[in-house]
Amino acid sequence: MASFLQSLIDPRKNWLAKQHMKTISSRLRRYGLRYDDLYDPYYELDIKEALNRLPREIIDARNQRLKRAMDLSMKHDYLPEDLQAMQTPFRSYLQEMLAFVKRERAEREALGALPLYQRTIP
């Protein structure tokens, strides 16, 4: 059953998933964003912790992309075509650290240790 569900969302096996990925990619390219930029640190504290553990250069680049996207959105404009072609929307910078934080949290819960950080949403 799990392999069937994986095949439904895998863009290499499912035509609709591939079309969805192309649509998301084109929309992210218009504003110069990456898919990982869409994660909200206020929504899930694991994301906030993963972002805190990333190097400062990566966080600065993320903030710059988000500011540029907000600016373009307010102006009702898109990036120039030549800059859109250079964008890499599915190049991940957060997934590895996020997986590490989630594994660490699961391990702490399994051992009965206190949480590393407060697990409440403000």
JSON list of C-alpha atoms in Angstrom, two decimals:
[
{"chain": "A", "resi": 1, "resn": "MET", "atom": "CA", "xyz": [0.00, 0.00, 0.00]},
{"chain": "A", "resi": 2, "resn": "ALA", "atom": "CA", "xyz": [2.80, 2.41, 0.84]},
{"chain": "A", "resi": 3, "resn": "SER", "atom": "CA", "xyz": [4.53, 1.78, -2.48]},
{"chain": "A", "resi": 4, "resn": "PHE", "atom": "CA", "xyz": [1.27, 2.51, -4.30]},
{"chain": "A", "resi": 5, "resn": "LEU", "atom": "CA", "xyz": [0.93, 5.84, -2.50]},
{"chain": "A", "resi": 6, "resn": "GLN", "atom": "CA", "xyz": [4.58, 6.66, -3.22]},
{"chain": "A", "resi": 7, "resn": "SER", "atom": "CA", "xyz": [4.02, 5.99, -6.91]},
{"chain": "A", "resi": 8, "resn": "LEU", "atom": "CA", "xyz": [1.09, 8.45, -6.91]},
{"chain": "A", "resi": 9, "resn": "ILE", "atom": "CA", "xyz": [3.21, 11.35, -5.66]},
{"chain": "A", "resi": 10, "resn": "ASP", "atom": "CA", "xyz": [6.46, 10.46, -7.44]},
{"chain": "A", "resi": 11, "resn": "PRO", "atom": "CA", "xyz": [6.90, 12.82, -10.44]},
{"chain": "A", "resi": 12, "resn": "ARG", "atom": "CA", "xyz": [8.96, 10.18, -12.27]},
{"chain": "A", "resi": 13, "resn": "LYS", "atom": "CA", "xyz": [6.04, 7.71, -12.24]},
{"chain": "A", "resi": 14, "resn": "ASN", "atom": "CA", "xyz": [2.92, 9.85, -12.27]},
{"chain": "A", "resi": 15, "resn": "TRP", "atom": "CA", "xyz": [2.18, 12.34, -15.05]},
{"chain": "A", "resi": 16, "resn": "LEU", "atom": "CA", "xyz": [-0.06, 14.52, -12.87]},
{"chain": "A", "resi": 17, "resn": "ALA", "atom": "CA", "xyz": [2.60, 14.74, -10.16]},
{"chain": "A", "resi": 18, "resn": "LYS", "atom": "CA", "xyz": [5.12, 15.77, -12.82]},
{"chain": "A", "resi": 19, "resn": "GLN", "atom": "CA", "xyz": [2.79, 18.50, -14.11]},
{"chain": "A", "resi": 20, "resn": "HIS", "atom": "CA", "xyz": [2.20, 19.73, -10.57]},
{"chain": "A", "resi": 21, "resn": "MET", "atom": "CA", "xyz": [5.95, 19.90, -9.95]},
{"chain": "A", "resi": 22, "resn": "LYS", "atom": "CA", "xyz": [6.46, 21.87, -13.18]},
{"chain": "A", "resi": 23, "resn": "THR", "atom": "CA", "xyz": [3.75, 24.33, -12.17]},
{"chain": "A", "resi": 24, "resn": "ILE", "atom": "CA", "xyz": [5.23, 24.84, -8.70]},
{"chain": "A", "resi": 25, "resn": "SER", "atom": "CA", "xyz": [8.69, 25.21, -10.23]},
{"chain": "A", "resi": 26, "resn": "SER", "atom": "CA", "xyz": [7.57, 27.90, -12.67]},
{"chain": "A", "resi": 27, "resn": "ARG", "atom": "CA", "xyz": [5.78, 29.84, -9.94]},
{"chain": "A", "resi": 28, "resn": "LEU", "atom": "CA", "xyz": [8.79, 29.71, -7.63]},
{"chain": "A", "resi": 29, "resn": "ARG", "atom": "CA", "xyz": [11.11, 30.79, -10.46]},
{"chain": "A", "resi": 30, "resn": "ARG", "atom": "CA", "xyz": [9.01, 33.88, -11.14]},
{"chain": "A", "resi": 31, "resn": "TYR", "atom": "CA", "xyz": [9.91, 35.23, -7.71]},
{"chain": "A", "resi": 32, "resn": "GLY", "atom": "CA", "xyz": [13.33, 33.62, -7.30]},
{"chain": "A", "resi": 33, "resn": "LEU", "atom": "CA", "xyz": [12.31, 31.37, -4.42]},
{"chain": "A", "resi": 34, "resn": "ARG", "atom": "CA", "xyz": [13.24, 27.84, -3.43]},
{"chain": "A", "resi": 35, "resn": "TYR", "atom": "CA", "xyz": [10.74, 25.31, -2.14]},
{"chain": "A", "resi": 36, "resn": "ASP", "atom": "CA", "xyz": [12.41, 25.28, 1.29]},
{"chain": "A", "resi": 37, "resn": "ASP", "atom": "CA", "xyz": [11.82, 29.04, 1.56]},
{"chain": "A", "resi": 38, "resn": "LEU", "atom": "CA", "xyz": [8.10, 28.33, 1.91]},
{"chain": "A", "resi": 39, "resn": "TYR", "atom": "CA", "xyz": [8.51, 26.61, 5.29]},
{"chain": "A", "resi": 40, "resn": "ASP", "atom": "CA", "xyz": [7.26, 28.86, 8.09]},
{"chain": "A", "resi": 41, "resn": "PRO", "atom": "CA", "xyz": [9.28, 28.79, 11.32]},
{"chain": "A", "resi": 42, "resn": "TYR", "atom": "CA", "xyz": [6.21, 29.95, 13.29]},
{"chain": "A", "resi": 43, "resn": "TYR", "atom": "CA", "xyz": [4.14, 26.99, 12.09]},
{"chain": "A", "resi": 44, "resn": "GLU", "atom": "CA", "xyz": [6.38, 24.20, 13.33]},
{"chain": "A", "resi": 45, "resn": "LEU", "atom": "CA", "xyz": [9.09, 24.52, 15.95]},
{"chain": "A", "resi": 46, "resn": "ASP", "atom": "CA", "xyz": [11.20, 21.80, 14.31]},
{"chain": "A", "resi": 47, "resn": "ILE", "atom": "CA", "xyz": [11.59, 24.11, 11.32]},
{"chain": "A", "resi": 48, "resn": "LYS", "atom": "CA", "xyz": [12.55, 26.97, 13.60]},
{"chain": "A", "resi": 49, "resn": "GLU", "atom": "CA", "xyz": [15.19, 24.81, 15.30]},
{"chain": "A", "resi": 50, "resn": "ALA", "atom": "CA", "xyz": [16.53, 23.57, 11.94]},
{"chain": "A", "resi": 51, "resn": "LEU", "atom": "CA", "xyz": [16.82, 27.15, 10.67]},
{"chain": "A", "resi": 52, "resn": "ASN", "atom": "CA", "xyz": [18.65, 28.16, 13.85]},
{"chain": "A", "resi": 53, "resn": "ARG", "atom": "CA", "xyz": [21.23, 25.41, 13.25]},
{"chain": "A", "resi": 54, "resn": "LEU", "atom": "CA", "xyz": [21.98, 26.38, 9.65]},
{"chain": "A", "resi": 55, "resn": "PRO", "atom": "CA", "xyz": [25.01, 28.58, 8.83]},
{"chain": "A", "resi": 56, "resn": "ARG", "atom": "CA", "xyz": [24.45, 32.32, 8.79]},
{"chain": "A", "resi": 57, "resn": "GLU", "atom": "CA", "xyz": [25.19, 32.64, 5.04]},
{"chain": "A", "resi": 58, "resn": "ILE", "atom": "CA", "xyz": [22.35, 30.26, 4.17]},
{"chain": "A", "resi": 59, "resn": "ILE", "atom": "CA", "xyz": [19.90, 32.11, 6.41]},
{"chain": "A", "resi": 60, "resn": "ASP", "atom": "CA", "xyz": [20.95, 35.47, 4.93]},
{"chain": "A", "resi": 61, "resn": "ALA", "atom": "CA", "xyz": [20.42, 34.12, 1.39]},
{"chain": "A", "resi": 62, "resn": "ARG", "atom": "CA", "xyz": [16.98, 32.80, 2.41]},
{"chain": "A", "resi": 63, "resn": "ASN", "atom": "CA", "xyz": [15.97, 36.14, 3.91]},
{"chain": "A", "resi": 64, "resn": "GLN", "atom": "CA", "xyz": [17.19, 37.96, 0.79]},
{"chain": "A", "resi": 65, "resn": "ARG", "atom": "CA", "xyz": [15.13, 35.67, -1.47]},
{"chain": "A", "resi": 66, "resn": "LEU", "atom": "CA", "xyz": [12.04, 36.21, 0.69]},
{"chain": "A", "resi": 67, "resn": "LYS", "atom": "CA", "xyz": [12.48, 40.00, 0.69]},
{"chain": "A", "resi": 68, "resn": "ARG", "atom": "CA", "xyz": [12.96, 40.05, -3.08]},
{"chain": "A", "resi": 69, "resn": "ALA", "atom": "CA", "xyz": [9.85, 37.91, -3.56]},
{"chain": "A", "resi": 70, "resn": "MET", "atom": "CA", "xyz": [7.76, 40.20, -1.35]},
{"chain": "A", "resi": 71, "resn": "ASP", "atom": "CA", "xyz": [9.05, 43.25, -3.21]},
{"chain": "A", "resi": 72, "resn": "LEU", "atom": "CA", "xyz": [8.24, 41.74, -6.60]},
{"chain": "A", "resi": 73, "resn": "SER", "atom": "CA", "xyz": [4.81, 40.69, -5.37]},
{"chain": "A", "resi": 74, "resn": "MET", "atom": "CA", "xyz": [4.01, 44.19, -4.10]},
{"chain": "A", "resi": 75, "resn": "LYS", "atom": "CA", "xyz": [5.06, 45.64, -7.46]},
{"chain": "A", "resi": 76, "resn": "HIS", "atom": "CA", "xyz": [3.00, 43.02, -9.35]},
{"chain": "A", "resi": 77, "resn": "ASP", "atom": "CA", "xyz": [6.13, 42.09, -11.27]},
{"chain": "A", "resi": 78, "resn": "TYR", "atom": "CA", "xyz": [8.30, 39.00, -11.87]},
{"chain": "A", "resi": 79, "resn": "LEU", "atom": "CA", "xyz": [12.01, 38.40, -12.16]},
{"chain": "A", "resi": 80, "resn": "PRO", "atom": "CA", "xyz": [13.48, 38.99, -15.63]},
{"chain": "A", "resi": 81, "resn": "GLU", "atom": "CA", "xyz": [13.50, 35.90, -17.85]},
{"chain": "A", "resi": 82, "resn": "ASP", "atom": "CA", "xyz": [17.30, 35.53, -17.76]},
{"chain": "A", "resi": 83, "resn": "LEU", "atom": "CA", "xyz": [17.27, 35.47, -13.93]},
{"chain": "A", "resi": 84, "resn": "GLN", "atom": "CA", "xyz": [14.33, 33.06, -13.87]},
{"chain": "A", "resi": 85, "resn": "ALA", "atom": "CA", "xyz": [16.35, 30.62, -15.97]},
{"chain": "A", "resi": 86, "resn": "MET", "atom": "CA", "xyz": [19.15, 30.67, -13.39]},
{"chain": "A", "resi": 87, "resn": "GLN", "atom": "CA", "xyz": [16.88, 29.77, -10.43]},
{"chain": "A", "resi": 88, "resn": "THR", "atom": "CA", "xyz": [16.94, 26.32, -8.81]},
{"chain": "A", "resi": 89, "resn": "PRO", "atom": "CA", "xyz": [13.62, 26.01, -6.95]},
{"chain": "A", "resi": 90, "resn": "PHE", "atom": "CA", "xyz": [14.00, 22.41, -5.79]},
{"chain": "A", "resi": 91, "resn": "ARG", "atom": "CA", "xyz": [17.59, 22.64, -4.58]},
{"chain": "A", "resi": 92, "resn": "SER", "atom": "CA", "xyz": [17.19, 21.87, -0.91]},
{"chain": "A", "resi": 93, "resn": "TYR", "atom": "CA", "xyz": [19.11, 23.47, 1.93]},
{"chain": "A", "resi": 94, "resn": "LEU", "atom": "CA", "xyz": [16.79, 22.70, 4.85]},
{"chain": "A", "resi": 95, "resn": "GLN", "atom": "CA", "xyz": [15.65, 19.10, 4.43]},
{"chain": "A", "resi": 96, "resn": "GLU", "atom": "CA", "xyz": [18.74, 17.39, 5.85]},
{"chain": "A", "resi": 97, "resn": "MET", "atom": "CA", "xyz": [18.83, 19.55, 8.96]},
{"chain": "A", "resi": 98, "resn": "LEU", "atom": "CA", "xyz": [15.07, 19.25, 9.41]},
{"chain": "A", "resi": 99, "resn": "ALA", "atom": "CA", "xyz": [15.28, 15.45, 9.22]},
{"chain": "A", "resi": 100, "resn": "PHE", "atom": "CA", "xyz": [18.13, 15.52, 11.75]},
{"chain": "A", "resi": 101, "resn": "VAL", "atom": "CA", "xyz": [16.11, 17.68, 14.17]},
{"chain": "A", "resi": 102, "resn": "LYS", "atom": "CA", "xyz": [13.07, 15.41, 13.86]},
{"chain": "A", "resi": 103, "resn": "ARG", "atom": "CA", "xyz": [15.20, 12.28, 14.46]},
{"chain": "A", "resi": 104, "resn": "GLU", "atom": "CA", "xyz": [16.78, 13.97, 17.46]},
{"chain": "A", "resi": 105, "resn": "ARG", "atom": "CA", "xyz": [13.38, 14.91, 18.87]},
{"chain": "A", "resi": 106, "resn": "ALA", "atom": "CA", "xyz": [12.04, 11.38, 18.35]},
{"chain": "A", "resi": 107, "resn": "GLU", "atom": "CA", "xyz": [15.10, 9.93, 20.06]},
{"chain": "A", "resi": 108, "resn": "ARG", "atom": "CA", "xyz": [14.69, 12.27, 23.03]},
{"chain": "A", "resi": 109, "resn": "GLU", "atom": "CA", "xyz": [11.02, 11.31, 23.35]},
{"chain": "A", "resi": 110, "resn": "ALA", "atom": "CA", "xyz": [11.89, 7.61, 23.16]},
{"chain": "A", "resi": 111, "resn": "LEU", "atom": "CA", "xyz": [14.46, 8.01, 25.92]},
{"chain": "A", "resi": 112, "resn": "GLY", "atom": "CA", "xyz": [12.08, 10.08, 28.05]},
{"chain": "A", "resi": 113, "resn": "ALA", "atom": "CA", "xyz": [14.43, 13.08, 28.15]},
{"chain": "A", "resi": 114, "resn": "LEU", "atom": "CA", "xyz": [13.27, 16.65, 28.49]},
{"chain": "A", "resi": 115, "resn": "PRO", "atom": "CA", "xyz": [12.74, 18.49, 25.21]},
{"chain": "A", "resi": 116, "resn": "LEU", "atom": "CA", "xyz": [15.68, 20.44, 23.90]},
{"chain": "A", "resi": 117, "resn": "TYR", "atom": "CA", "xyz": [13.48, 23.45, 23.24]},
{"chain": "A", "resi": 118, "resn": "GLN", "atom": "CA", "xyz": [10.00, 24.51, 24.25]},
{"chain": "A", "resi": 119, "resn": "ARG", "atom": "CA", "xyz": [7.41, 22.67, 22.13]},
{"chain": "A", "resi": 120, "resn": "THR", "atom": "CA", "xyz": [4.56, 25.19, 22.23]},
{"chain": "A", "resi": 121, "resn": "ILE", "atom": "CA", "xyz": [3.28, 27.30, 19.40]},
{"chain": "A", "resi": 122, "resn": "PRO", "atom": "CA", "xyz": [2.93, 30.97, 20.45]}
]
